[in-house]
Amino acid sequence: MFRIVRCVIIIFVVFALNIVAENNINKTIAVIPFETIDVSSVDADNLVKKLNEVFSLVPEIDLVSQDTVLAGFRNTSVVKDSVCRNRVCAIAVAKTLGVHYAFIGSVHNVDNTVTLTISAVIPEKNETVWTNEYSTKDDIDNFIKKTSENVVIDARNTFLAEQKTEDVSDGMKTDTAKDSIVSQKTDENKDENSKKTETIPIEENDEALIYESSVSNHGTVQGLTAGLVGRYVVNDAGFTESEWGIDVFCLIPTTSVSQARFKFALPMSTADTMGVRSTCKRNRDFFFSLEHEWGLKNIGTTVGVGYMYLDNFQKIDIVPVHNATQFNTYNFKTSHIVNWVFGIRAGKHNKGFKGRISYPFFWGDEKNLFIEYSAIGMFGGSRIKGGMGIQGAVKKRVGKFSSMTMFSESQSSYFSSRYPADSTNKLREYYFMGPSGRVAFLAGQHSSVTIGLDFMGILVPDILNTKDRWTPNILLGYTFSFGNLTNPETYDGKF
């Protein structure tokens, strides 16, 4: 058992180190205010603002905020009290910010044609690695919207893609490549890099990055998706502790930022019985839920309903007394429980918090009930993420009690029975994980794998008077999607 736990801990640590490594290779970029020629600085700044919004949707980069960039102008020896917009000032500010790449350029208006000339430079080397021009006769608002989307698409599909081990989706710019008229021209005054400059008339882009990223970067799927997550106790569980559980789920995208989830689960079960390790019949309890989830950039919500079926069974306890044997019988009837399901995500899907709870419509101390809950903090990158938190569930059953006593005197026996009509017995089965550790990672374009290691009862080991402590649980999950998976998600609504 200890070898298994040790192996899982080693795997968990390795993936955690991969998460740190991935975060470290993410490139930091900044968009520096553009020079202007016959274009107002307000319009140029609005273009910078829109570029920042679209760049923030790209998972493989870390974006320096516009406020931080403007503050950088006050920390350079070149610029004193104003925002200088030429290349010398822009490079000086970018060096102060310590970014990998800075986007600099100019916006000018000639013969009612607005043109953006933009370059990506490495500030420390003053080296240009990418340059493009975008022009249009549209009004300035359309120019800002279309240009910002096309700039990010081009940057991501060219030099930014070379900095990552992952491939950029081939379909992101299909329509743009078809509809754009590209005329290449050589800039004789370029530095030793001899980069190409493209003048691209801005056309309507049906595959704009902002819409693609809304799907791929906020925890929602792009196609039919199915998966399962299971857990199992490595050590012996306590008398009332659940030994294993499994969730099977299917997701269908409903909009670009939402999805429906169908889940069938045996959330908690012992090896042979429900609730206790005795001669009861095998467990046939199950949970089904229908949920709808919305995923935005910094927040996500889940609302749904669940149905818990608790099968009937009988439990018999044999209690020896002085000169008799007492048989205590508990009859648990079939129960149907309807639950609310609520979930919330605060922060990004890989750098935030996710909580979930399922509890009955009607609450009462004597009622049968099922409660499920989780609260996990998440951290990671675009291909691997980890999480730490708590997770648990409780089933409570209320059964009728009857008793029969068999006395033995002088090698003869007789029976005495009693059946109190109002006597009940409460039976609970539970698991409580704290802390609960998770790691999820992408395995190709269509698969995601999750592993976890939980410890049952660490935070409140005596709450149910069990003898076991530090009961380890191993969790494994696999998800497959017919659409591209660009996020390391479990997609079970918990992590």
Coordinates of C-alpha atoms in Angstrom, one line a residue:
M1 CA 0.0 0.0 0.0
F2 CA 2.8 2.4 0.9
R3 CA 4.5 1.7 -2.4
I4 CA 1.4 2.7 -4.3
V5 CA 0.9 5.9 -2.3
R6 CA 4.6 6.7 -2.8
C7 CA 4.4 6.2 -6.5
V8 CA 1.3 8.4 -6.8
I9 CA 3.0 11.1 -4.7
I10 CA 6.0 11.0 -7.0
I11 CA 3.8 11.3 -10.1
F12 CA 1.9 14.2 -8.5
V13 CA 5.1 16.1 -7.7
V14 CA 6.4 15.5 -11.3
F15 CA 3.3 17.0 -12.8
A16 CA 3.4 19.9 -10.4
L17 CA 7.0 20.6 -11.5
N18 CA 5.7 20.5 -15.1
I19 CA 3.1 23.0 -14.3
V20 CA 5.8 25.4 -12.9
A21 CA 7.9 24.8 -15.9
E22 CA 5.1 25.5 -18.3
N23 CA 4.3 28.7 -16.6
N24 CA 7.9 29.7 -16.9
I25 CA 8.0 29.2 -20.6
N26 CA 5.0 31.3 -21.2
K27 CA 6.2 34.5 -23.0
T28 CA 5.4 37.9 -21.5
I29 CA 4.3 40.5 -24.0
A30 CA 3.3 44.2 -23.9
V31 CA 1.5 46.5 -26.4
I32 CA 3.2 49.9 -26.4
P33 CA 1.2 53.0 -27.4
F34 CA 1.4 53.6 -31.1
E35 CA 2.7 56.6 -33.0
T36 CA 0.0 58.6 -34.9
I37 CA -0.1 60.4 -38.2
D38 CA -3.3 62.2 -39.0
V39 CA -5.0 59.9 -36.5
S40 CA -6.0 61.0 -33.0
S41 CA -4.1 59.5 -30.1
V42 CA -7.5 58.6 -28.5
D43 CA -8.2 56.3 -31.5
A44 CA -4.7 54.8 -31.4
D45 CA -5.1 54.2 -27.6
N46 CA -8.5 52.5 -28.2
L47 CA -6.7 50.2 -30.7
V48 CA -4.1 49.3 -28.1
K49 CA -6.9 48.7 -25.5
K50 CA -8.7 46.3 -28.0
L51 CA -5.5 44.5 -28.8
N52 CA -4.9 43.9 -25.1
E53 CA -8.4 42.5 -24.8
V54 CA -7.9 40.0 -27.6
F55 CA -4.3 39.1 -26.5
S56 CA -5.7 38.3 -23.0
L57 CA -7.6 35.4 -24.6
V58 CA -4.5 33.6 -25.8
P59 CA -3.4 31.0 -23.2
E60 CA 0.3 30.7 -24.1
I61 CA 1.2 34.2 -23.2
D62 CA 1.3 36.5 -20.2
L63 CA 0.1 40.0 -21.0
V64 CA 1.3 43.1 -19.2
S65 CA -1.7 45.4 -18.5
Q66 CA -2.1 48.7 -20.2
D67 CA -1.9 50.5 -16.8
T68 CA 1.5 48.9 -16.1
V69 CA 2.7 49.9 -19.5
L70 CA 1.7 53.5 -19.0
A71 CA 3.4 53.4 -15.6
G72 CA 6.5 52.2 -17.3
F73 CA 6.9 55.5 -19.1
R74 CA 7.5 57.2 -15.7
N75 CA 10.4 54.8 -14.9
T76 CA 12.6 55.4 -18.0
S77 CA 15.4 57.9 -18.5
V78 CA 14.2 58.7 -22.0
V79 CA 10.7 59.7 -21.2
K80 CA 9.8 62.3 -18.5
D81 CA 6.3 63.6 -18.3
S82 CA 4.6 62.5 -21.5
V83 CA 3.9 59.4 -23.5
C84 CA 6.6 59.4 -26.2
R85 CA 5.4 57.2 -29.0
N86 CA 8.5 56.7 -31.2
R87 CA 10.6 53.5 -31.4
V88 CA 13.3 54.7 -29.1
C89 CA 10.8 55.5 -26.3
A90 CA 8.9 52.2 -26.9
I91 CA 12.0 50.1 -26.6
A92 CA 13.1 51.9 -23.5
V93 CA 9.8 51.3 -21.8
A94 CA 9.7 47.6 -22.9
K95 CA 13.2 47.1 -21.4
T96 CA 11.9 48.6 -18.1
L97 CA 8.9 46.2 -18.2
G98 CA 11.2 43.2 -18.7
V99 CA 8.9 41.6 -21.3
H100 CA 10.0 38.9 -23.9
Y101 CA 8.2 40.8 -26.7
A102 CA 6.9 44.3 -27.2
F103 CA 4.4 45.2 -29.9
I104 CA 5.2 48.7 -31.2
G105 CA 4.1 50.6 -34.3
S106 CA 2.2 53.5 -35.9
V107 CA -1.2 54.3 -37.1
H108 CA -1.6 56.7 -40.0
N109 CA -4.3 58.0 -42.4
V110 CA -3.5 58.7 -46.0
D111 CA -6.2 59.3 -48.6
N112 CA -8.9 58.1 -46.2
T113 CA -7.1 54.8 -45.8
V114 CA -6.2 53.9 -42.2
T115 CA -3.1 51.8 -41.9
L116 CA -1.5 50.1 -38.9
T117 CA 2.2 49.2 -39.1
I118 CA 3.0 46.9 -36.2
S119 CA 6.2 45.1 -35.2
A120 CA 7.1 42.6 -32.5
V121 CA 10.5 43.3 -31.1
I122 CA 12.8 41.7 -28.5
P123 CA 13.6 44.7 -26.3
E124 CA 16.9 43.5 -24.9
K125 CA 18.3 43.0 -28.4
N126 CA 16.3 45.7 -30.2
E127 CA 15.6 43.0 -32.7
T128 CA 12.5 42.9 -34.9
V129 CA 11.1 39.4 -35.2
W130 CA 7.8 40.1 -37.0
T131 CA 6.2 43.0 -38.9
N132 CA 2.8 43.5 -40.6
E133 CA 0.7 46.2 -42.1
Y134 CA -3.1 46.3 -42.0
S135 CA -5.1 48.9 -44.0
T136 CA -8.8 49.6 -44.6
K137 CA -11.1 52.4 -45.8
D138 CA -13.7 51.5 -43.1
D139 CA -14.5 53.8 -40.3
I140 CA -12.2 53.8 -37.3
D141 CA -14.4 51.7 -35.1
N142 CA -14.5 48.8 -37.6
F143 CA -10.8 49.2 -38.2
I144 CA -10.1 48.8 -34.5
K145 CA -12.2 45.7 -34.1
K146 CA -11.1 43.9 -37.2
T147 CA -7.5 44.8 -37.0
S148 CA -7.0 43.8 -33.4
E149 CA -8.4 40.3 -34.1
N150 CA -6.3 39.8 -37.2
V151 CA -3.1 41.0 -35.5
V152 CA -3.5 38.5 -32.7
I153 CA -4.3 35.7 -35.2
D154 CA -1.3 36.5 -37.3
A155 CA 1.1 36.9 -34.3
R156 CA -0.2 33.7 -32.7
N157 CA 0.1 31.6 -35.9
T158 CA 3.6 32.8 -36.8
F159 CA 6.3 33.8 -34.3
L160 CA 4.3 33.1 -31.1
A161 CA 3.6 29.5 -32.3
E162 CA 7.3 28.9 -32.6
Q163 CA 7.8 29.6 -28.9
K164 CA 5.5 26.8 -27.7
T165 CA 5.7 23.0 -28.1
E166 CA 2.0 22.8 -28.7
D167 CA 0.5 23.4 -32.2
V168 CA -1.8 26.2 -33.0
S169 CA -5.1 25.1 -34.4
D170 CA -4.9 25.0 -38.2
G171 CA -8.5 26.2 -38.6
M172 CA -8.0 29.5 -36.7
K173 CA -7.1 31.5 -39.8
T174 CA -8.6 29.5 -42.7
D175 CA -11.1 32.1 -43.8
T176 CA -8.7 35.0 -43.2
A177 CA -6.2 33.4 -45.5
K178 CA -8.9 32.9 -48.2
D179 CA -10.3 36.4 -48.0
S180 CA -7.1 38.5 -47.5
I181 CA -5.2 39.9 -50.4
V182 CA -1.6 39.6 -49.4
S183 CA 1.1 41.6 -51.3
Q184 CA 4.6 41.1 -50.0
K185 CA 7.1 43.9 -50.3
T186 CA 10.8 44.1 -49.2
D187 CA 11.9 46.8 -46.8
E188 CA 15.3 47.8 -47.9
N189 CA 16.0 49.6 -44.6
K190 CA 15.4 46.6 -42.4
D191 CA 18.0 45.3 -40.0
E192 CA 20.0 42.1 -40.3
N193 CA 16.9 40.0 -39.7
S194 CA 15.5 40.8 -43.2
K195 CA 11.9 40.2 -42.1
K196 CA 9.0 40.5 -44.5
T197 CA 6.3 43.1 -44.2
E198 CA 2.8 42.3 -45.4
T199 CA 0.2 44.9 -46.3
I200 CA -3.2 43.3 -45.6
P201 CA -6.5 44.9 -46.5
I202 CA -8.8 44.1 -43.6
E203 CA -11.7 41.9 -44.5
E204 CA -14.5 40.4 -42.5
N205 CA -13.1 37.5 -40.5
D206 CA -15.6 34.8 -39.8
E207 CA -13.1 32.9 -37.7
A208 CA -12.1 35.8 -35.5
L209 CA -9.9 34.9 -32.6
I210 CA -12.2 36.4 -30.0
Y211 CA -14.9 33.9 -30.8
E212 CA -12.6 30.9 -31.1
S213 CA -11.0 31.8 -27.8
S214 CA -14.3 32.1 -26.0
V215 CA -14.8 28.4 -26.6
S216 CA -11.2 27.2 -26.1
N217 CA -10.1 29.2 -23.1
H218 CA -12.9 29.2 -20.6
G219 CA -13.5 25.6 -19.7
T220 CA -16.2 24.8 -22.3
V221 CA -16.1 22.1 -25.0
Q222 CA -16.3 22.5 -28.8
G223 CA -17.8 19.1 -29.6
L224 CA -19.5 16.1 -28.1
T225 CA -17.4 15.0 -25.0
A226 CA -17.5 12.0 -22.7
G227 CA -15.5 10.9 -19.7
L228 CA -15.3 9.1 -16.4
V229 CA -13.7 9.7 -13.1
G230 CA -13.2 7.0 -10.4
R231 CA -11.6 6.8 -7.0
Y232 CA -10.7 3.9 -4.8
V233 CA -9.5 3.6 -1.2
V234 CA -5.9 2.2 -1.0
N235 CA -6.0 1.3 2.7
D236 CA -8.9 -0.3 4.6
A237 CA -11.8 2.2 4.9
G238 CA -13.7 2.7 8.2
F239 CA -17.0 1.1 9.0
T240 CA -19.1 3.9 7.5
E241 CA -16.6 5.2 5.0
S242 CA -17.2 4.8 1.3
E243 CA -14.6 2.6 -0.5
W244 CA -15.1 3.7 -4.0
G245 CA -17.0 5.9 -6.4
I246 CA -17.3 6.6 -10.1
D247 CA -18.8 9.3 -12.3
V248 CA -19.6 8.9 -16.0
F249 CA -20.5 12.1 -17.8
C250 CA -21.3 13.5 -21.3
L251 CA -21.1 17.1 -22.4
I252 CA -22.8 18.8 -25.4
P253 CA -21.9 22.4 -26.3
T254 CA -25.0 24.6 -26.4
T255 CA -23.5 28.0 -27.3
S256 CA -19.9 29.2 -27.8
V257 CA -19.7 29.8 -24.0
S258 CA -22.0 27.2 -22.5
Q259 CA -22.5 23.5 -22.4
A260 CA -25.0 20.9 -21.1
R261 CA -23.7 18.1 -18.8
F262 CA -25.4 14.7 -18.2
K263 CA -23.9 12.7 -15.4
F264 CA -24.6 9.2 -14.1
A265 CA -22.7 8.2 -10.9
L266 CA -22.3 5.8 -8.1
P267 CA -20.8 8.5 -5.9
M268 CA -20.1 6.3 -2.9
S269 CA -20.2 2.6 -2.3
T270 CA -18.6 -0.1 -0.2
A271 CA -17.2 -3.2 -1.8
D272 CA -20.4 -5.3 -1.4
T273 CA -23.0 -3.3 0.3
M274 CA -24.5 0.1 0.9
G275 CA -23.5 1.7 4.1
V276 CA -22.0 -1.1 6.1
R277 CA -19.8 -4.2 5.5
S278 CA -22.3 -6.9 6.4
T279 CA -24.4 -9.5 4.6
C280 CA -26.7 -6.9 3.0
K281 CA -27.3 -7.2 -0.7
R282 CA -25.1 -5.4 -3.2
N283 CA -25.5 -1.7 -3.6
R284 CA -27.8 -0.5 -6.4
D285 CA -27.9 3.2 -5.4
F286 CA -27.2 5.7 -8.2
F287 CA -27.2 9.4 -8.9
F288 CA -28.2 11.2 -12.1
S289 CA -27.9 14.9 -12.9
L290 CA -28.7 17.3 -15.7
E291 CA -26.7 20.5 -15.6
H292 CA -26.0 23.6 -17.6
E293 CA -22.7 25.4 -17.3
W294 CA -21.6 28.8 -18.6
G295 CA -17.9 29.7 -18.9
L296 CA -16.7 33.2 -19.2
K297 CA -13.2 34.6 -18.9
N298 CA -13.1 35.2 -15.1
I299 CA -16.3 33.5 -13.9
G300 CA -18.3 30.4 -14.6
T301 CA -21.6 29.1 -13.2
T302 CA -23.4 25.8 -13.1
V303 CA -27.1 25.2 -12.4
G304 CA -28.8 21.8 -12.5
V305 CA -31.0 19.2 -10.9
G306 CA -30.1 15.8 -9.7
Y307 CA -31.9 12.6 -8.8
M308 CA -30.7 10.1 -6.2
Y309 CA -32.1 6.6 -6.0
L310 CA -31.6 4.8 -2.7
D311 CA -32.5 1.1 -3.0
N312 CA -34.3 -0.8 -0.3
F313 CA -32.3 -3.2 1.9
Q314 CA -32.3 -4.9 5.2
K315 CA -29.6 -5.0 7.8
I316 CA -29.5 -7.5 10.7
D317 CA -27.3 -7.1 13.8
I318 CA -26.7 -10.1 16.0
V319 CA -26.1 -9.1 19.6
P320 CA -25.2 -11.8 22.2
V321 CA -26.5 -11.2 25.7
H322 CA -26.2 -13.1 29.0
N323 CA -28.3 -16.2 28.2
A324 CA -29.8 -15.1 24.9
T325 CA -29.1 -13.8 21.4
Q326 CA -30.7 -10.6 20.2
F327 CA -31.4 -10.0 16.5
N328 CA -31.9 -6.4 15.6
T329 CA -33.4 -5.8 12.2
Y330 CA -33.4 -2.5 10.3
N331 CA -35.5 -2.1 7.2
F332 CA -34.6 0.6 4.8
K333 CA -37.2 1.4 2.1
T334 CA -36.6 2.6 -1.4
S335 CA -36.1 6.4 -1.4
H336 CA -36.2 9.0 -4.3
I337 CA -34.3 12.2 -3.6
V338 CA -34.3 15.3 -5.9
N339 CA -31.3 17.6 -5.5
W340 CA -30.3 21.1 -6.6
V341 CA -26.9 21.3 -8.2
F342 CA -25.0 24.6 -8.0
G343 CA -21.4 25.4 -9.1
I344 CA -19.2 28.5 -9.4
R345 CA -15.8 29.3 -10.8
A346 CA -14.0 32.5 -9.8
G347 CA -11.0 33.4 -11.8
K348 CA -9.7 31.7 -14.9
H349 CA -10.3 28.0 -15.6
N350 CA -6.7 27.2 -14.8
K351 CA -5.9 30.0 -12.2
G352 CA -8.8 30.4 -9.9
F353 CA -11.3 28.7 -7.6
K354 CA -14.1 26.2 -8.4
G355 CA -16.8 25.1 -5.9
R356 CA -19.8 22.8 -6.3
I357 CA -22.6 21.5 -4.1
S358 CA -25.6 19.3 -4.5
Y359 CA -28.2 19.1 -1.8
P360 CA -31.9 18.1 -1.5
F361 CA -34.9 20.3 -2.5
F362 CA -36.4 19.5 0.9
W363 CA -34.4 19.3 4.0
G364 CA -35.3 17.5 7.2
D365 CA -33.4 15.7 10.0
E366 CA -35.5 12.5 9.6
K367 CA -35.4 12.4 5.8
N368 CA -33.2 10.4 3.6
L369 CA -30.7 12.6 1.9
F370 CA -27.6 12.9 -0.3
I371 CA -25.2 15.7 -0.2
E372 CA -22.1 16.2 -2.4
Y373 CA -19.6 19.1 -2.3
S374 CA -16.2 20.2 -3.5
A375 CA -14.0 23.3 -3.2
I376 CA -10.7 23.4 -5.1
G377 CA -8.2 26.1 -5.9
M378 CA -6.6 25.7 -9.3
F379 CA -3.2 26.7 -10.7
G380 CA -1.4 25.9 -13.9
G381 CA -0.9 26.6 -17.6
S382 CA -2.5 25.9 -21.0
R383 CA -1.7 22.2 -21.0
I384 CA -1.3 21.2 -17.4
K385 CA -3.0 22.4 -14.2
G386 CA -3.1 21.3 -10.6
G387 CA -5.5 21.9 -7.7
M388 CA -5.8 21.6 -4.0
G389 CA -8.9 21.6 -1.8
I390 CA -11.6 19.5 -0.3
Q391 CA -14.2 17.1 -1.7
G392 CA -16.8 14.9 -0.1
A393 CA -20.3 13.4 0.1
V394 CA -22.8 12.0 2.6
K395 CA -25.7 9.6 2.3
K396 CA -28.1 9.3 5.2
R397 CA -30.7 6.5 5.4
V398 CA -33.6 6.2 8.0
G399 CA -34.9 2.7 8.6
K400 CA -37.5 1.0 10.7
F401 CA -36.2 -1.0 13.7
S402 CA -37.4 -4.4 15.0
S403 CA -35.9 -6.8 17.4
M404 CA -36.1 -10.5 18.2
T405 CA -34.5 -12.2 21.2
M406 CA -33.9 -15.9 21.5
F407 CA -33.5 -17.2 25.1
S408 CA -31.9 -20.6 25.9
E409 CA -32.7 -22.4 29.2
S410 CA -32.1 -26.1 30.0
Q411 CA -31.3 -27.0 26.4
S412 CA -34.6 -25.5 25.2
S413 CA -35.2 -22.3 23.4
Y414 CA -38.0 -19.8 23.0
F415 CA -38.4 -16.5 21.2
S416 CA -39.6 -13.1 22.2
S417 CA -40.2 -10.5 19.6
R418 CA -40.9 -6.8 19.7
Y419 CA -41.6 -4.4 16.9
P420 CA -41.7 -0.7 18.1
A421 CA -43.7 1.1 15.4
D422 CA -42.0 4.5 16.0
S423 CA -38.5 3.4 16.4
T424 CA -36.0 4.3 13.7
N425 CA -32.3 4.0 13.0
K426 CA -30.1 6.4 11.1
L427 CA -27.4 4.9 8.8
R428 CA -24.8 7.1 7.2
E429 CA -22.2 6.4 4.5
Y430 CA -19.7 9.2 3.8
Y431 CA -16.3 10.2 2.4
F432 CA -14.5 13.4 3.3
M433 CA -11.3 14.3 1.4
G434 CA -9.1 17.0 2.9
P435 CA -6.8 18.0 1.5
S436 CA -7.6 16.8 -2.0
G437 CA -5.0 17.0 -4.7
R438 CA -5.5 17.0 -8.5
V439 CA -3.5 17.2 -11.6
A440 CA -5.1 17.4 -15.1
F441 CA -3.2 17.4 -18.4
L442 CA -3.9 17.3 -22.1
A443 CA -3.0 14.1 -23.9
G444 CA -3.2 15.1 -27.6
Q445 CA -5.9 17.3 -29.1
H446 CA -8.9 15.2 -28.0
S447 CA -8.0 13.7 -24.6
S448 CA -7.5 14.9 -21.1
V449 CA -6.2 12.8 -18.2
T450 CA -6.7 13.5 -14.5
I451 CA -4.9 11.9 -11.5
G452 CA -5.4 12.7 -7.8
L453 CA -4.4 11.7 -4.3
D454 CA -6.8 12.4 -1.4
F455 CA -6.6 11.8 2.3
M456 CA -9.9 11.0 4.0
G457 CA -10.5 12.5 7.4
I458 CA -7.4 14.6 7.9
L459 CA -9.1 17.8 8.9
V460 CA -11.8 16.3 11.1
P461 CA -10.7 12.8 11.9
D462 CA -13.0 12.3 14.9
I463 CA -16.2 13.8 13.6
L464 CA -17.8 10.4 12.9
N465 CA -15.9 8.4 15.5
T466 CA -14.1 6.2 13.0
K467 CA -11.0 4.3 13.8
D468 CA -9.2 4.9 10.6
R469 CA -7.0 7.9 10.0
W470 CA -5.3 9.3 6.9
T471 CA -7.1 6.9 4.6
P472 CA -5.6 7.5 1.1
N473 CA -7.8 7.5 -2.0
I474 CA -6.4 7.4 -5.5
L475 CA -8.4 9.1 -8.3
L476 CA -8.1 8.6 -12.0
G477 CA -10.1 10.3 -14.8
Y478 CA -10.2 10.3 -18.6
T479 CA -12.0 12.6 -21.0
F480 CA -12.4 12.3 -24.8
S481 CA -13.9 14.9 -27.1
F482 CA -14.8 14.9 -30.7
G483 CA -13.8 18.5 -30.8
N484 CA -10.4 19.9 -29.9
L485 CA -9.6 20.1 -26.2
T486 CA -7.4 23.1 -25.6
N487 CA -7.7 23.2 -21.8
P488 CA -6.5 20.7 -19.1
E489 CA -10.0 20.1 -17.7
T490 CA -11.6 17.1 -16.0
Y491 CA -15.0 18.4 -17.2
D492 CA -16.9 16.7 -14.4
G493 CA -17.9 20.0 -12.9
K494 CA -15.6 19.7 -10.0
F495 CA -12.1 20.4 -11.4

